[in-house]
Every structure is written in structure tokens, then in C-alpha cells.
mmCIF file of C-alpha atoms in Angstrom:
data_model
loop_
_atom_site.group_PDB
_atom_site.id
_atom_site.type_symbol
_atom_site.label_atom_id
_atom_site.label_comp_id
_atom_site.label_asym_id
_atom_site.label_seq_id
_atom_site.Cartn_x
_atom_site.Cartn_y
_atom_site.Cartn_z
ATOM 1 C CA MET A 1 -70.574 -11.248 -99.326
ATOM 2 C CA SER A 2 -72.566 -8.072 -98.868
ATOM 3 C CA HIS A 3 -73.110 -6.624 -95.438
ATOM 4 C CA ASP A 4 -76.279 -4.998 -94.151
ATOM 5 C CA SER A 5 -75.906 -1.524 -92.779
ATOM 6 C CA THR A 6 -76.551 -0.779 -89.139
ATOM 7 C CA ALA A 7 -77.962 2.645 -89.970
ATOM 8 C CA ALA A 8 -80.524 3.929 -87.525
ATOM 9 C CA PRO A 9 -84.169 3.737 -88.675
ATOM 10 C CA GLU A 10 -84.457 7.511 -88.452
ATOM 11 C CA ALA A 11 -81.648 7.852 -91.026
ATOM 12 C CA ALA A 12 -83.499 5.667 -93.511
ATOM 13 C CA ALA A 13 -86.692 7.705 -93.043
ATOM 14 C CA ARG A 14 -85.090 11.113 -93.583
ATOM 15 C CA LYS A 15 -86.620 13.314 -96.253
ATOM 16 C CA LEU A 16 -85.184 16.188 -98.222
ATOM 17 C CA SER A 17 -86.139 19.695 -97.259
ATOM 18 C CA GLY A 18 -88.294 21.560 -99.759
ATOM 19 C CA ARG A 19 -85.466 23.513 -101.383
ATOM 20 C CA ARG A 20 -83.375 20.419 -102.171
ATOM 21 C CA ARG A 21 -83.777 18.198 -105.223
ATOM 22 C CA LYS A 22 -82.890 14.529 -105.381
ATOM 23 C CA GLU A 23 -81.471 14.782 -108.898
ATOM 24 C CA ILE A 24 -79.017 17.572 -107.965
ATOM 25 C CA VAL A 25 -75.517 16.414 -107.026
ATOM 26 C CA ALA A 26 -73.060 18.909 -105.572
ATOM 27 C CA VAL A 27 -69.354 18.043 -105.678
ATOM 28 C CA LEU A 28 -67.319 19.917 -103.097
ATOM 29 C CA LEU A 29 -63.759 20.654 -104.252
ATOM 30 C CA PHE A 30 -60.804 21.972 -102.282
ATOM 31 C CA SER A 31 -57.372 23.195 -103.261
ATOM 32 C CA GLY A 32 -54.764 20.450 -103.149
ATOM 33 C CA GLY A 33 -57.184 17.648 -103.911
ATOM 34 C CA PRO A 34 -55.957 14.983 -106.385
ATOM 35 C CA ILE A 35 -57.510 15.390 -109.804
ATOM 36 C CA PHE A 36 -58.348 11.723 -110.380
ATOM 37 C CA GLU A 37 -60.601 11.371 -107.344
ATOM 38 C CA SER A 38 -62.095 14.806 -108.006
ATOM 39 C CA SER A 39 -62.953 13.892 -111.583
ATOM 40 C CA ILE A 40 -64.806 10.681 -110.717
ATOM 41 C CA PRO A 41 -68.097 12.240 -109.538
ATOM 42 C CA LEU A 42 -67.815 14.902 -112.245
ATOM 43 C CA SER A 43 -67.721 12.200 -114.919
ATOM 44 C CA VAL A 44 -70.381 9.972 -113.370
ATOM 45 C CA PHE A 45 -72.915 12.678 -112.530
ATOM 46 C CA GLY A 46 -71.970 15.519 -114.868
ATOM 47 C CA ILE A 47 -72.233 13.973 -118.345
ATOM 48 C CA ASP A 48 -75.534 13.480 -120.134
ATOM 49 C CA ARG A 49 -75.753 9.784 -121.085
ATOM 50 C CA GLN A 50 -79.500 9.518 -121.551
ATOM 51 C CA ASP A 51 -78.895 8.034 -125.004
ATOM 52 C CA ALA A 52 -77.386 5.002 -123.210
ATOM 53 C CA GLY A 53 -80.283 4.671 -120.804
ATOM 54 C CA VAL A 54 -78.650 6.488 -117.887
ATOM 55 C CA PRO A 55 -80.977 8.993 -116.171
ATOM 56 C CA ARG A 56 -79.514 12.466 -116.004
ATOM 57 C CA TYR A 57 -78.320 14.172 -112.853
ATOM 58 C CA ARG A 58 -77.799 17.899 -112.473
ATOM 59 C CA LEU A 59 -74.238 18.606 -111.351
ATOM 60 C CA LEU A 60 -73.170 21.608 -109.281
ATOM 61 C CA VAL A 61 -69.385 21.879 -108.854
ATOM 62 C CA SER A 62 -68.750 23.873 -105.689
ATOM 63 C CA ALA A 63 -65.593 25.378 -104.210
ATOM 64 C CA GLY A 64 -65.155 24.608 -100.529
ATOM 65 C CA GLU A 65 -62.780 27.564 -100.138
ATOM 66 C CA GLU A 66 -61.469 30.579 -101.996
ATOM 67 C CA GLY A 67 -60.038 29.795 -105.439
ATOM 68 C CA PRO A 68 -58.382 29.217 -107.699
ATOM 69 C CA LEU A 69 -58.124 25.608 -106.594
ATOM 70 C CA ARG A 70 -54.778 23.956 -107.300
ATOM 71 C CA THR A 71 -54.670 20.249 -108.041
ATOM 72 C CA THR A 72 -52.394 17.521 -109.402
ATOM 73 C CA GLY A 73 -49.586 18.734 -111.663
ATOM 74 C CA GLY A 74 -50.058 22.363 -110.685
ATOM 75 C CA LEU A 75 -53.363 22.725 -112.542
ATOM 76 C CA GLU A 76 -55.661 25.497 -111.377
ATOM 77 C CA LEU A 77 -59.432 25.047 -111.308
ATOM 78 C CA THR A 78 -62.196 27.586 -110.965
ATOM 79 C CA ALA A 79 -65.446 26.118 -109.658
ATOM 80 C CA PRO A 80 -68.631 27.711 -111.038
ATOM 81 C CA HIS A 81 -70.325 27.644 -107.636
ATOM 82 C CA GLY A 82 -69.504 28.260 -103.999
ATOM 83 C CA LEU A 83 -70.810 26.701 -100.798
ATOM 84 C CA GLU A 84 -74.257 28.227 -101.399
ATOM 85 C CA ALA A 85 -74.896 25.646 -104.137
ATOM 86 C CA ILE A 86 -74.856 22.838 -101.575
ATOM 87 C CA SER A 87 -78.160 24.143 -100.207
ATOM 88 C CA ARG A 88 -79.950 22.868 -103.352
ATOM 89 C CA ALA A 89 -78.382 19.406 -103.572
ATOM 90 C CA GLY A 90 -79.935 16.101 -102.650
ATOM 91 C CA THR A 91 -76.485 14.503 -102.732
ATOM 92 C CA VAL A 92 -73.200 16.124 -101.695
ATOM 93 C CA VAL A 93 -69.947 14.404 -102.693
ATOM 94 C CA VAL A 94 -66.594 15.185 -101.079
ATOM 95 C CA PRO A 95 -63.692 13.712 -103.107
ATOM 96 C CA ALA A 96 -60.290 13.058 -101.565
ATOM 97 C CA TRP A 97 -59.215 15.653 -98.999
ATOM 98 C CA ARG A 98 -55.803 17.242 -99.552
ATOM 99 C CA SER A 99 -54.195 16.220 -96.261
ATOM 100 C CA ILE A 100 -55.214 13.858 -93.482
ATOM 101 C CA THR A 101 -53.256 16.017 -91.030
ATOM 102 C CA SER A 102 -54.929 19.380 -91.714
ATOM 103 C CA PRO A 103 -58.473 20.342 -90.659
ATOM 104 C CA PRO A 104 -61.007 21.238 -93.365
ATOM 105 C CA PRO A 105 -62.405 24.803 -93.475
ATOM 106 C CA GLU A 106 -65.053 25.297 -90.821
ATOM 107 C CA GLU A 107 -67.410 26.984 -93.313
ATOM 108 C CA ALA A 108 -67.414 23.849 -95.445
ATOM 109 C CA LEU A 109 -68.029 21.629 -92.419
ATOM 110 C CA ASP A 110 -70.988 23.795 -91.400
ATOM 111 C CA ALA A 111 -72.420 23.503 -94.928
ATOM 112 C CA LEU A 112 -72.121 19.719 -94.800
ATOM 113 C CA ARG A 113 -73.804 19.564 -91.404
ATOM 114 C CA ARG A 114 -76.705 21.701 -92.639
ATOM 115 C CA ALA A 115 -77.052 19.574 -95.754
ATOM 116 C CA HIS A 116 -77.222 16.428 -93.666
ATOM 117 C CA GLU A 117 -79.732 17.937 -91.263
ATOM 118 C CA GLU A 118 -81.924 18.820 -94.253
ATOM 119 C CA GLY A 119 -81.908 15.244 -95.526
ATOM 120 C CA ALA A 120 -79.152 15.326 -98.137
ATOM 121 C CA ARG A 121 -77.129 12.207 -98.840
ATOM 122 C CA ILE A 122 -73.466 12.873 -97.941
ATOM 123 C CA VAL A 123 -70.698 10.963 -99.741
ATOM 124 C CA GLY A 124 -66.974 10.845 -98.958
ATOM 125 C CA LEU A 125 -64.619 9.349 -101.552
ATOM 126 C CA CYS A 126 -61.231 8.088 -100.347
ATOM 127 C CA THR A 127 -59.855 10.574 -97.794
ATOM 128 C CA GLY A 128 -63.018 12.621 -98.191
ATOM 129 C CA ALA A 129 -64.078 10.469 -95.231
ATOM 130 C CA PHE A 130 -61.814 12.651 -93.073
ATOM 131 C CA VAL A 131 -63.918 15.679 -93.992
ATOM 132 C CA LEU A 132 -67.118 13.846 -93.090
ATOM 133 C CA ALA A 133 -65.560 12.703 -89.811
ATOM 134 C CA ALA A 134 -64.406 16.239 -88.997
ATOM 135 C CA ALA A 135 -67.997 17.382 -89.503
ATOM 136 C CA GLY A 136 -69.176 14.747 -87.027
ATOM 137 C CA LEU A 137 -71.222 12.936 -89.665
ATOM 138 C CA LEU A 138 -69.489 9.577 -89.111
ATOM 139 C CA ASP A 139 -69.853 9.435 -85.329
ATOM 140 C CA GLY A 140 -71.144 6.022 -84.331
ATOM 141 C CA ARG A 141 -71.307 4.893 -87.958
ATOM 142 C CA PRO A 142 -69.462 2.327 -90.076
ATOM 143 C CA ALA A 143 -67.138 3.868 -92.645
ATOM 144 C CA THR A 144 -64.131 3.126 -94.811
ATOM 145 C CA THR A 145 -61.347 5.018 -96.538
ATOM 146 C CA HIS A 146 -58.118 4.216 -98.366
ATOM 147 C CA TRP A 147 -56.482 1.268 -96.563
ATOM 148 C CA MET A 148 -53.313 3.295 -95.999
ATOM 149 C CA TYR A 149 -55.203 5.939 -94.006
ATOM 150 C CA ALA A 150 -57.728 3.722 -92.228
ATOM 151 C CA PRO A 151 -55.573 3.386 -89.074
ATOM 152 C CA THR A 152 -55.226 7.173 -88.862
ATOM 153 C CA LEU A 153 -58.965 7.691 -89.312
ATOM 154 C CA ALA A 154 -59.693 5.137 -86.581
ATOM 155 C CA LYS A 155 -57.169 6.691 -84.217
ATOM 156 C CA ARG A 156 -58.199 10.315 -84.794
ATOM 157 C CA TYR A 157 -61.941 9.633 -84.680
ATOM 158 C CA PRO A 158 -62.435 6.716 -82.261
ATOM 159 C CA SER A 159 -66.232 6.968 -82.429
ATOM 160 C CA VAL A 160 -66.127 6.023 -86.138
ATOM 161 C CA HIS A 161 -66.351 2.286 -86.856
ATOM 162 C CA VAL A 162 -63.636 2.104 -89.511
ATOM 163 C CA ASP A 163 -63.611 -1.014 -91.684
ATOM 164 C CA PRO A 164 -60.528 -1.012 -93.946
ATOM 165 C CA ARG A 165 -61.675 -4.167 -95.749
ATOM 166 C CA GLU A 166 -64.546 -2.649 -97.706
ATOM 167 C CA LEU A 167 -64.515 -0.994 -101.124
ATOM 168 C CA PHE A 168 -67.375 1.175 -99.925
ATOM 169 C CA VAL A 169 -69.828 1.456 -97.054
ATOM 170 C CA ASP A 170 -73.436 2.593 -97.524
ATOM 171 C CA ASP A 171 -74.923 3.616 -94.190
ATOM 172 C CA GLY A 172 -78.094 5.052 -95.647
ATOM 173 C CA ASP A 173 -77.644 8.815 -95.746
ATOM 174 C CA VAL A 174 -73.859 8.784 -95.295
ATOM 175 C CA LEU A 175 -71.613 6.806 -97.652
ATOM 176 C CA THR A 176 -67.820 6.380 -97.844
ATOM 177 C CA SER A 177 -65.449 4.640 -100.226
ATOM 178 C CA ALA A 178 -61.925 3.275 -100.277
ATOM 179 C CA GLY A 179 -59.187 4.887 -102.338
ATOM 180 C CA THR A 180 -59.103 6.084 -105.929
ATOM 181 C CA ALA A 181 -60.951 3.610 -108.189
ATOM 182 C CA ALA A 182 -63.245 2.561 -105.336
ATOM 183 C CA GLY A 183 -64.846 5.964 -105.788
ATOM 184 C CA ILE A 184 -66.150 4.679 -109.122
ATOM 185 C CA ASP A 185 -67.610 1.647 -107.344
ATOM 186 C CA LEU A 186 -69.465 3.863 -104.898
ATOM 187 C CA CYS A 187 -70.730 6.273 -107.559
ATOM 188 C CA LEU A 188 -72.051 3.315 -109.587
ATOM 189 C CA HIS A 189 -73.701 2.042 -106.424
ATOM 190 C CA ILE A 190 -75.447 5.399 -106.015
ATOM 191 C CA VAL A 191 -76.747 5.228 -109.584
ATOM 192 C CA ARG A 192 -77.870 1.645 -108.945
ATOM 193 C CA THR A 193 -79.647 2.722 -105.754
ATOM 194 C CA ASP A 194 -81.384 5.629 -107.492
ATOM 195 C CA HIS A 195 -82.247 4.042 -110.847
ATOM 196 C CA GLY A 196 -81.656 0.288 -110.703
ATOM 197 C CA ASN A 197 -79.240 -2.309 -112.065
ATOM 198 C CA GLU A 198 -79.937 -1.609 -115.712
ATOM 199 C CA ALA A 199 -78.970 2.061 -115.489
ATOM 200 C CA ALA A 200 -75.849 1.279 -113.444
ATOM 201 C CA GLY A 201 -74.869 -1.447 -115.893
ATOM 202 C CA ALA A 202 -75.282 0.876 -118.864
ATOM 203 C CA LEU A 203 -73.131 3.494 -117.175
ATOM 204 C CA ALA A 204 -70.479 0.903 -116.281
ATOM 205 C CA ARG A 205 -70.266 -0.173 -119.910
ATOM 206 C CA ARG A 206 -69.774 3.445 -120.957
ATOM 207 C CA LEU A 207 -67.003 3.833 -118.404
ATOM 208 C CA VAL A 208 -65.553 0.421 -119.357
ATOM 209 C CA VAL A 209 -65.513 -0.783 -115.742
ATOM 210 C CA PRO A 210 -67.213 -3.692 -113.971
ATOM 211 C CA PRO A 211 -70.682 -2.811 -112.663
ATOM 212 C CA ARG A 212 -69.660 -4.544 -109.423
ATOM 213 C CA ARG A 213 -66.221 -5.598 -108.277
ATOM 214 C CA SER A 214 -65.654 -8.682 -106.194
ATOM 215 C CA GLY A 215 -63.545 -8.624 -103.073
ATOM 216 C CA GLY A 216 -62.616 -5.767 -100.804
ATOM 217 C CA GLN A 217 -59.430 -3.826 -100.081
ATOM 218 C CA GLU A 218 -57.608 -6.812 -98.572
ATOM 219 C CA ARG A 219 -55.964 -7.735 -101.852
ATOM 220 C CA TYR A 220 -54.436 -4.274 -102.220
ATOM 221 C CA LEU A 221 -53.103 -3.685 -98.719
ATOM 222 C CA ASP A 222 -49.449 -3.027 -97.997
ATOM 223 C CA ARG A 223 -47.168 -4.138 -95.194
ATOM 224 C CA SER A 224 -45.860 -0.661 -94.422
ATOM 225 C CA LEU A 225 -46.547 0.872 -91.030
ATOM 226 C CA PRO A 226 -47.853 4.460 -90.917
ATOM 227 C CA GLU A 227 -45.180 6.747 -89.462
ATOM 228 C CA GLU A 228 -47.312 7.931 -86.568
ATOM 229 C CA ILE A 229 -47.836 4.311 -85.469
ATOM 230 C CA GLY A 230 -44.334 3.086 -86.162
ATOM 231 C CA ALA A 231 -42.940 4.727 -83.027
ATOM 232 C CA ASP A 232 -45.478 3.047 -80.760
ATOM 233 C CA PRO A 233 -44.198 0.189 -78.550
ATOM 234 C CA LEU A 234 -46.911 -2.035 -79.975
ATOM 235 C CA ALA A 235 -45.051 -1.946 -83.295
ATOM 236 C CA GLU A 236 -42.422 -4.205 -81.687
ATOM 237 C CA VAL A 237 -45.062 -6.849 -81.082
ATOM 238 C CA VAL A 238 -46.333 -6.523 -84.653
ATOM 239 C CA ALA A 239 -42.790 -6.952 -85.971
ATOM 240 C CA TRP A 240 -42.292 -10.061 -83.833
ATOM 241 C CA ALA A 241 -45.558 -11.542 -85.109
ATOM 242 C CA LEU A 242 -44.478 -11.110 -88.721
ATOM 243 C CA GLU A 243 -41.128 -12.741 -88.014
ATOM 244 C CA HIS A 244 -42.847 -15.793 -86.523
ATOM 245 C CA LEU A 245 -45.820 -16.355 -88.797
ATOM 246 C CA HIS A 246 -44.528 -19.881 -89.438
ATOM 247 C CA GLU A 247 -45.182 -20.682 -85.752
ATOM 248 C CA GLN A 248 -48.541 -21.356 -84.122
ATOM 249 C CA PHE A 249 -49.408 -18.583 -81.676
ATOM 250 C CA ASP A 250 -52.544 -16.626 -80.869
ATOM 251 C CA VAL A 251 -53.565 -13.148 -79.772
ATOM 252 C CA GLU A 252 -53.016 -14.062 -76.122
ATOM 253 C CA THR A 253 -49.367 -14.648 -76.989
ATOM 254 C CA LEU A 254 -49.117 -11.179 -78.528
ATOM 255 C CA ALA A 255 -50.858 -9.605 -75.536
ATOM 256 C CA ALA A 256 -48.376 -11.292 -73.184
ATOM 257 C CA ARG A 257 -45.439 -9.995 -75.228
ATOM 258 C CA ALA A 258 -46.914 -6.497 -74.925
ATOM 259 C CA TYR A 259 -47.330 -7.001 -71.139
ATOM 260 C CA MET A 260 -51.047 -6.298 -71.441
ATOM 261 C CA SER A 261 -54.265 -8.084 -70.641
ATOM 262 C CA ARG A 262 -56.131 -9.445 -73.644
ATOM 263 C CA ARG A 263 -58.830 -6.806 -73.286
ATOM 264 C CA THR A 264 -56.338 -3.936 -73.033
ATOM 265 C CA PHE A 265 -54.311 -5.304 -75.931
ATOM 266 C CA ASP A 266 -57.402 -5.624 -78.140
ATOM 267 C CA ARG A 267 -58.454 -2.077 -77.377
ATOM 268 C CA ARG A 268 -54.967 -0.649 -77.888
ATOM 269 C CA PHE A 269 -54.377 -2.587 -81.100
ATOM 270 C CA ARG A 270 -57.681 -1.490 -82.597
ATOM 271 C CA SER A 271 -57.094 2.157 -81.675
ATOM 272 C CA LEU A 272 -53.757 2.106 -83.494
ATOM 273 C CA THR A 273 -54.677 0.084 -86.555
ATOM 274 C CA GLY A 274 -58.441 0.211 -86.947
ATOM 275 C CA SER A 275 -58.398 -3.591 -86.971
ATOM 276 C CA ALA A 276 -59.096 -6.344 -84.451
ATOM 277 C CA PRO A 277 -55.843 -8.212 -83.658
ATOM 278 C CA LEU A 278 -57.286 -11.644 -84.464
ATOM 279 C CA GLN A 279 -58.439 -10.546 -87.924
ATOM 280 C CA TRP A 280 -55.087 -8.865 -88.529
ATOM 281 C CA LEU A 281 -53.201 -12.030 -87.581
ATOM 282 C CA ILE A 282 -55.373 -14.275 -89.753
ATOM 283 C CA THR A 283 -54.986 -11.963 -92.718
ATOM 284 C CA GLN A 284 -51.206 -11.818 -92.270
ATOM 285 C CA ARG A 285 -51.127 -15.609 -92.410
ATOM 286 C CA VAL A 286 -53.288 -15.620 -95.539
ATOM 287 C CA LEU A 287 -50.982 -13.075 -97.162
ATOM 288 C CA GLN A 288 -47.943 -15.201 -96.413
ATOM 289 C CA ALA A 289 -49.741 -18.269 -97.783
ATOM 290 C CA GLN A 290 -50.479 -16.322 -100.952
ATOM 291 C CA ARG A 291 -46.815 -15.455 -101.370
ATOM 292 C CA LEU A 292 -45.704 -19.061 -100.855
ATOM 293 C CA LEU A 293 -48.281 -20.251 -103.381
ATOM 294 C CA GLU A 294 -46.854 -17.771 -105.876
ATOM 295 C CA THR A 295 -43.167 -18.438 -105.305
ATOM 296 C CA SER A 296 -42.757 -22.037 -104.128
ATOM 297 C CA ASP A 297 -43.737 -25.617 -104.963
ATOM 298 C CA TYR A 298 -44.894 -26.451 -101.451
ATOM 299 C CA SER A 299 -48.144 -28.405 -101.284
ATOM 300 C CA VAL A 300 -51.179 -26.657 -99.802
ATOM 301 C CA ASP A 301 -50.726 -28.731 -96.642
ATOM 302 C CA GLU A 302 -47.106 -27.587 -96.344
ATOM 303 C CA VAL A 303 -48.066 -23.976 -96.982
ATOM 304 C CA ALA A 304 -50.628 -24.187 -94.177
ATOM 305 C CA GLY A 305 -47.971 -25.397 -91.748
ATOM 306 C CA ARG A 306 -45.430 -22.760 -92.806
ATOM 307 C CA CYS A 307 -47.989 -19.978 -92.258
ATOM 308 C CA GLY A 308 -49.020 -21.023 -88.761
ATOM 309 C CA PHE A 309 -52.424 -22.475 -89.585
ATOM 310 C CA ARG A 310 -53.379 -25.410 -87.399
ATOM 311 C CA SER A 311 -54.647 -27.390 -90.372
ATOM 312 C CA PRO A 312 -54.994 -27.162 -94.161
ATOM 313 C CA VAL A 313 -58.744 -26.906 -93.623
ATOM 314 C CA ALA A 314 -58.252 -23.698 -91.642
ATOM 315 C CA LEU A 315 -56.054 -22.267 -94.409
ATOM 316 C CA ARG A 316 -58.580 -23.120 -97.104
ATOM 317 C CA GLY A 317 -61.454 -21.568 -95.184
ATOM 318 C CA HIS A 318 -59.707 -18.279 -94.408
ATOM 319 C CA PHE A 319 -58.127 -18.091 -97.858
ATOM 320 C CA ARG A 320 -61.480 -18.481 -99.595
ATOM 321 C CA ARG A 321 -63.214 -15.977 -97.317
ATOM 322 C CA GLN A 322 -60.596 -13.301 -97.895
ATOM 323 C CA LEU A 323 -59.646 -13.887 -101.522
ATOM 324 C CA GLY A 324 -62.676 -15.653 -102.976
ATOM 325 C CA SER A 325 -60.663 -18.634 -104.190
ATOM 326 C CA SER A 326 -59.165 -21.870 -102.935
ATOM 327 C CA PRO A 327 -55.366 -21.969 -102.484
ATOM 328 C CA ALA A 328 -54.974 -24.471 -105.330
ATOM 329 C CA ALA A 329 -57.139 -22.448 -107.710
ATOM 330 C CA TYR A 330 -55.271 -19.264 -106.813
ATOM 331 C CA ARG A 331 -51.901 -20.877 -107.559
ATOM 332 C CA ALA A 332 -53.133 -22.233 -110.894
ATOM 333 C CA ALA A 333 -54.562 -18.854 -111.915
ATOM 334 C CA TYR A 334 -51.417 -17.018 -110.827
ATOM 335 C CA ARG A 335 -49.125 -19.280 -112.841
ATOM 336 C CA ALA A 336 -51.422 -19.158 -115.849
ATOM 337 C CA ARG A 337 -51.061 -15.381 -115.897
ATOM 338 C CA ARG A 338 -47.286 -15.549 -115.670
ATOM 339 C CA PRO A 339 -46.150 -18.344 -117.991
ATOM 340 C CA GLN A 340 -43.181 -16.336 -119.292
ATOM 341 C CA THR A 341 -41.830 -15.066 -115.984
ATOM 342 C CA ALA A 342 -39.181 -17.757 -115.619
ATOM 343 C CA ASP A 343 -38.153 -17.398 -119.286
ATOM 344 C CA ARG A 344 -37.542 -13.708 -118.824
ATOM 345 C CA SER A 345 -35.487 -14.417 -115.716
ATOM 346 C CA SER A 346 -33.336 -16.889 -117.644
ATOM 347 C CA ASP A 347 -32.787 -14.383 -120.415
ATOM 348 C CA THR A 348 -31.655 -11.828 -117.895
ATOM 349 C CA ASP A 349 -29.141 -14.250 -116.434
ATOM 350 C CA GLY A 350 -27.835 -15.200 -119.865
ATOM 351 C CA ALA A 351 -29.115 -18.772 -119.635
ATOM 352 C CA SER A 352 -30.968 -20.606 -122.366
ATOM 353 C CA GLY A 353 -33.439 -23.458 -122.622
ATOM 354 C CA PRO A 354 -36.899 -23.976 -121.146
ATOM 355 C CA ALA A 355 -37.678 -22.486 -117.792
ATOM 356 C CA GLY A 356 -38.493 -24.703 -114.859
ATOM 357 C CA PRO A 357 -40.955 -24.099 -112.029
ATOM 358 C CA PRO A 358 -40.291 -21.373 -109.482
ATOM 359 C CA PRO A 359 -37.813 -22.474 -106.843
ATOM 360 C CA ALA A 360 -39.091 -23.414 -103.436
ATOM 361 C CA ILE A 361 -38.448 -21.097 -100.535
ATOM 362 C CA HIS A 362 -36.667 -22.737 -97.606
ATOM 363 C CA GLN A 363 -36.402 -20.043 -94.985
ATOM 364 C CA GLU A 364 -37.524 -20.443 -91.419
ATOM 365 C CA SER A 365 -38.761 -16.873 -91.093
ATOM 366 C CA PRO A 366 -40.858 -16.062 -94.189
ATOM 367 C CA VAL A 367 -40.656 -12.282 -93.749
ATOM 368 C CA PRO A 368 -37.613 -10.496 -95.246
ATOM 369 C CA MET A 369 -35.496 -8.697 -92.654
ATOM 370 C CA GLN A 370 -36.032 -5.298 -94.254
ATOM 371 C CA THR A 371 -39.806 -5.580 -93.783
ATOM 372 C CA ARG A 372 -39.811 -6.790 -90.200
ATOM 373 C CA ARG A 373 -39.303 -3.363 -88.711
ATOM 374 C CA THR A 374 -42.054 -1.846 -90.856
ATOM 375 C CA ALA A 375 -44.805 -4.296 -90.000
ATOM 376 C CA ALA A 376 -48.316 -3.898 -91.298
ATOM 377 C CA ALA A 377 -50.663 -2.062 -88.961
ATOM 378 C CA GLY A 378 -53.858 -2.542 -90.987
ATOM 379 C CA ILE A 379 -55.523 -5.681 -92.229
ATOM 380 C CA VAL A 380 -53.224 -7.003 -94.950
ATOM 381 C CA GLY A 381 -54.415 -9.001 -97.924
ATOM 382 C CA ALA A 382 -53.446 -10.236 -101.321
ATOM 383 C CA SER A 383 -51.380 -8.378 -103.887
ATOM 384 C CA ALA A 384 -52.851 -6.176 -106.570
ATOM 385 C CA SER A 385 -51.905 -8.760 -109.172
ATOM 386 C CA MET A 386 -55.169 -10.539 -108.428
ATOM 387 C CA SER A 387 -57.121 -7.586 -109.789
ATOM 388 C CA THR A 388 -56.284 -8.567 -113.373
ATOM 389 C CA ASP A 389 -58.767 -10.946 -114.932
ATOM 390 C CA SER A 390 -58.307 -12.563 -118.323
ATOM 391 C CA GLY A 391 -60.338 -14.159 -121.080
ATOM 392 C CA LYS A 392 -64.004 -14.894 -120.703
ATOM 393 C CA ALA A 393 -63.991 -14.387 -116.940
ATOM 394 C CA GLY A 394 -62.786 -10.821 -117.366
ATOM 395 C CA ALA A 395 -65.346 -10.036 -120.046
ATOM 396 C CA GLU A 396 -68.180 -11.306 -117.874
ATOM 397 C CA LEU A 397 -67.440 -8.599 -115.307
ATOM 398 C CA TYR A 398 -69.034 -6.090 -117.649
ATOM 399 C CA ALA A 399 -72.380 -7.883 -117.944
ATOM 400 C CA ALA A 400 -75.255 -6.060 -116.268
ATOM 401 C CA GLY A 401 -77.443 -7.476 -113.543
ATOM 402 C CA ARG A 402 -74.878 -9.567 -111.667
ATOM 403 C CA ALA A 403 -75.614 -10.649 -108.132
ATOM 404 C CA SER A 404 -74.205 -8.734 -105.174
ATOM 405 C CA LEU A 405 -70.523 -9.462 -104.655
ATOM 406 C CA PRO A 406 -68.006 -9.029 -101.822
ATOM 407 C CA GLY A 407 -66.449 -5.674 -101.078
ATOM 408 C CA GLN A 408 -69.599 -3.605 -100.864
ATOM 409 C CA ARG A 409 -71.186 -2.911 -97.526
ATOM 410 C CA SER A 410 -74.617 -1.556 -98.207
ATOM 411 C CA ALA A 411 -77.912 -0.587 -96.698
ATOM 412 C CA GLN A 412 -79.678 -2.090 -99.688
#
């Protein structure tokens, strides 16, 4: 479902200063930035597609530091404008920042602050959120970034309300997106906000992408623990939780194992991971249920018990909320997409004949030993295999004018 923004009323009422124009979009590039993320706003806002019904923007590509700017594969870029161009823009986009551990140039941060003060809409794609946070533009606001870096953003900027579940967050005059392709989602959202569903749908068809994607980042999240968190004593508790997902325990149990009060544990866990411990635990159980549905013949009731849910009803509710599907429907769709998997396995082993169903998993601890010491610190969700749609359902994603779907937190 969509989420309403908590943006302050004054943010919604902000107006552009006289020298800025709403149709001008400035893209701020830095050396070391990945070329894919950098190219997204250039393609969305820099190409004239008026013949397809997409209103034209005026693009100003600006260097945030002295050039030439080096990017992926050793390419060198020369931006036609410098920081002065930002003073004319109604929207300023910061694609992925080159390193979450290095501070952005202070001159660029000052330019972003001035642009915001003068009413410009500021956008951070992927790790561009770190630049916005360094400028102080995310203080007290909801924001997102690539799931892998969300814990670091939350830890480094505790006043930012980091939500690693969202594909993008629209907080009125400041917007952020998750990693890589989520930048396309946010840029389409901006076009939709400025010019309506029809224009955004026409642009999406030109780009051959869905006008809106369902779900959030949960389905793409990984179990790996960021290095800076992995040395923390709390990582031991996280590892224990993953080893015992088949048991019924709650956050109080985890707090006791950490020798902390529930309040202290909640605060410490959120500061390290950017996630509330209860939501993290529920999502870990959903992830394990997803894996059992993919690789075993257990019934849904049995899967619920082996993932620590108190009842199949609880599993179904959490599974549907996080993945947009019932457990049974997910299993059917997964197996329909992989009808030849077992055949290929048989061929590899030198066997012949028709393939049978996937073997059931009969292990007490569902988490492989090699993953227990690198437990997930962020909210973990389903695998990226769910992102592939087939047949008519996939084609319908490209139809314009669809209703609002999960994964987009918006002020609209």
C-alpha cells in the first residue's frame, strides 16, 4: 500500500524563488559515481519525447567538483555546467554518491542547501541520499536508500528516519530512492506528480518499464551483515536468532540474550540496522518460509511451524503483507516459472527420466552454517526471483493509469 508523507505543512507550501524555473532539472554529478544511476535522470529528463505526449524538461548537467569526472569502466565525463547552474533549477537530482564513507565537497552541499532554501525540489537516487543527509536536508524526515546501505545511513545520521523497505520516499520537497532501478521509479513518480498519469505512462512505455512497480525492497534484501556492524556484540544475538527461526521466541528473548532491557535493545538494534527488531524478526521468518516453499513439499501449516509462526494464519497474514501473495500462490507461481529445474539437475547428475518434485528439507536449523555468522542486519525479504513476471500479468504492468501500488511512499 502507499504511505502518506509526514512532511511539514510549510514544506508543501514552499515556492520557488524568482530565478528558478520548475521545468529546469539540474543533475549533480561527481567523480566516481556509477554510470547507470547517473544516466537515469539524464535519460528521463534530458530527452525530448514530446511526440509521445511527454512534456519536455530542460536539463542542466552540473559538475559537483573539478573535472574530468571519472565513472564506471574508467570513462571520463565533462559536464557542461558547474555548481552555478543549480541556481536556476526547480529540481536538483543527486545520483549515487561515490562512497558512503567519504564526505561530499562542502561547496556542493552549500549549493544544495541554498537550492532547498529557495524552494527547489531536491532528489537523491540510491546513495545520493548520503549527500542529502550530509547537507542536513534529511534531518527529521523519512528517507530510503539502497537496502545494503540503509543501516549505515541510519547509524551515521540518527535524525533521519530511514525506511529500507521502500522503493522511494516522497516527502514533498525532498525525495529519495532505493538502489539502481528504483531511481527510474522515482523519476517516473516525479513526471507523474508534475504532469499526471498519462504522461508518466507514456514515458514508461518508451523506457519499456512498468509505470509503477509493486512491492518494496524486501524482496531484494540480502542476509549479509555490513562490515561495520558485524563486529558489534549485537551481531551475536542476530546470528542466534537466525539459527533458531524454527523456534517460537520474541523480541524480549533477544533482549535478554543481549543482557539489555527491551527499550535499550530496541534503540540499539534500530541504531545499528535502521530497522525495528520486531519487524526484522517477522521478515526473517517470512524469508525462511519463502525458501521452504521454494525447496520443500511441506504444507503451508508445516512451513508456518518450521519458521516460528504461532499459527498458519499468522504466516499467511505476514507473507501477504510483505510479498503481496499468499504462501500457496507464491509456491505455485515459483514452480510454474521453474518447470525444468529438476530436469536440468538430473542431466547434470547423469540421470535420465522425468524429474520429481523438489526434495523436502529436514533440518532442525533452517539457516546454513556459513550464513549464521553473517546474519542480516536490515529488514530481509524475498529473493529477486519474484521480480520476473510472465505472460499476461507481466504485460499488464505496462498499462497506464494503474492504481497506486506498494513500494512507493508518497506525499501525493
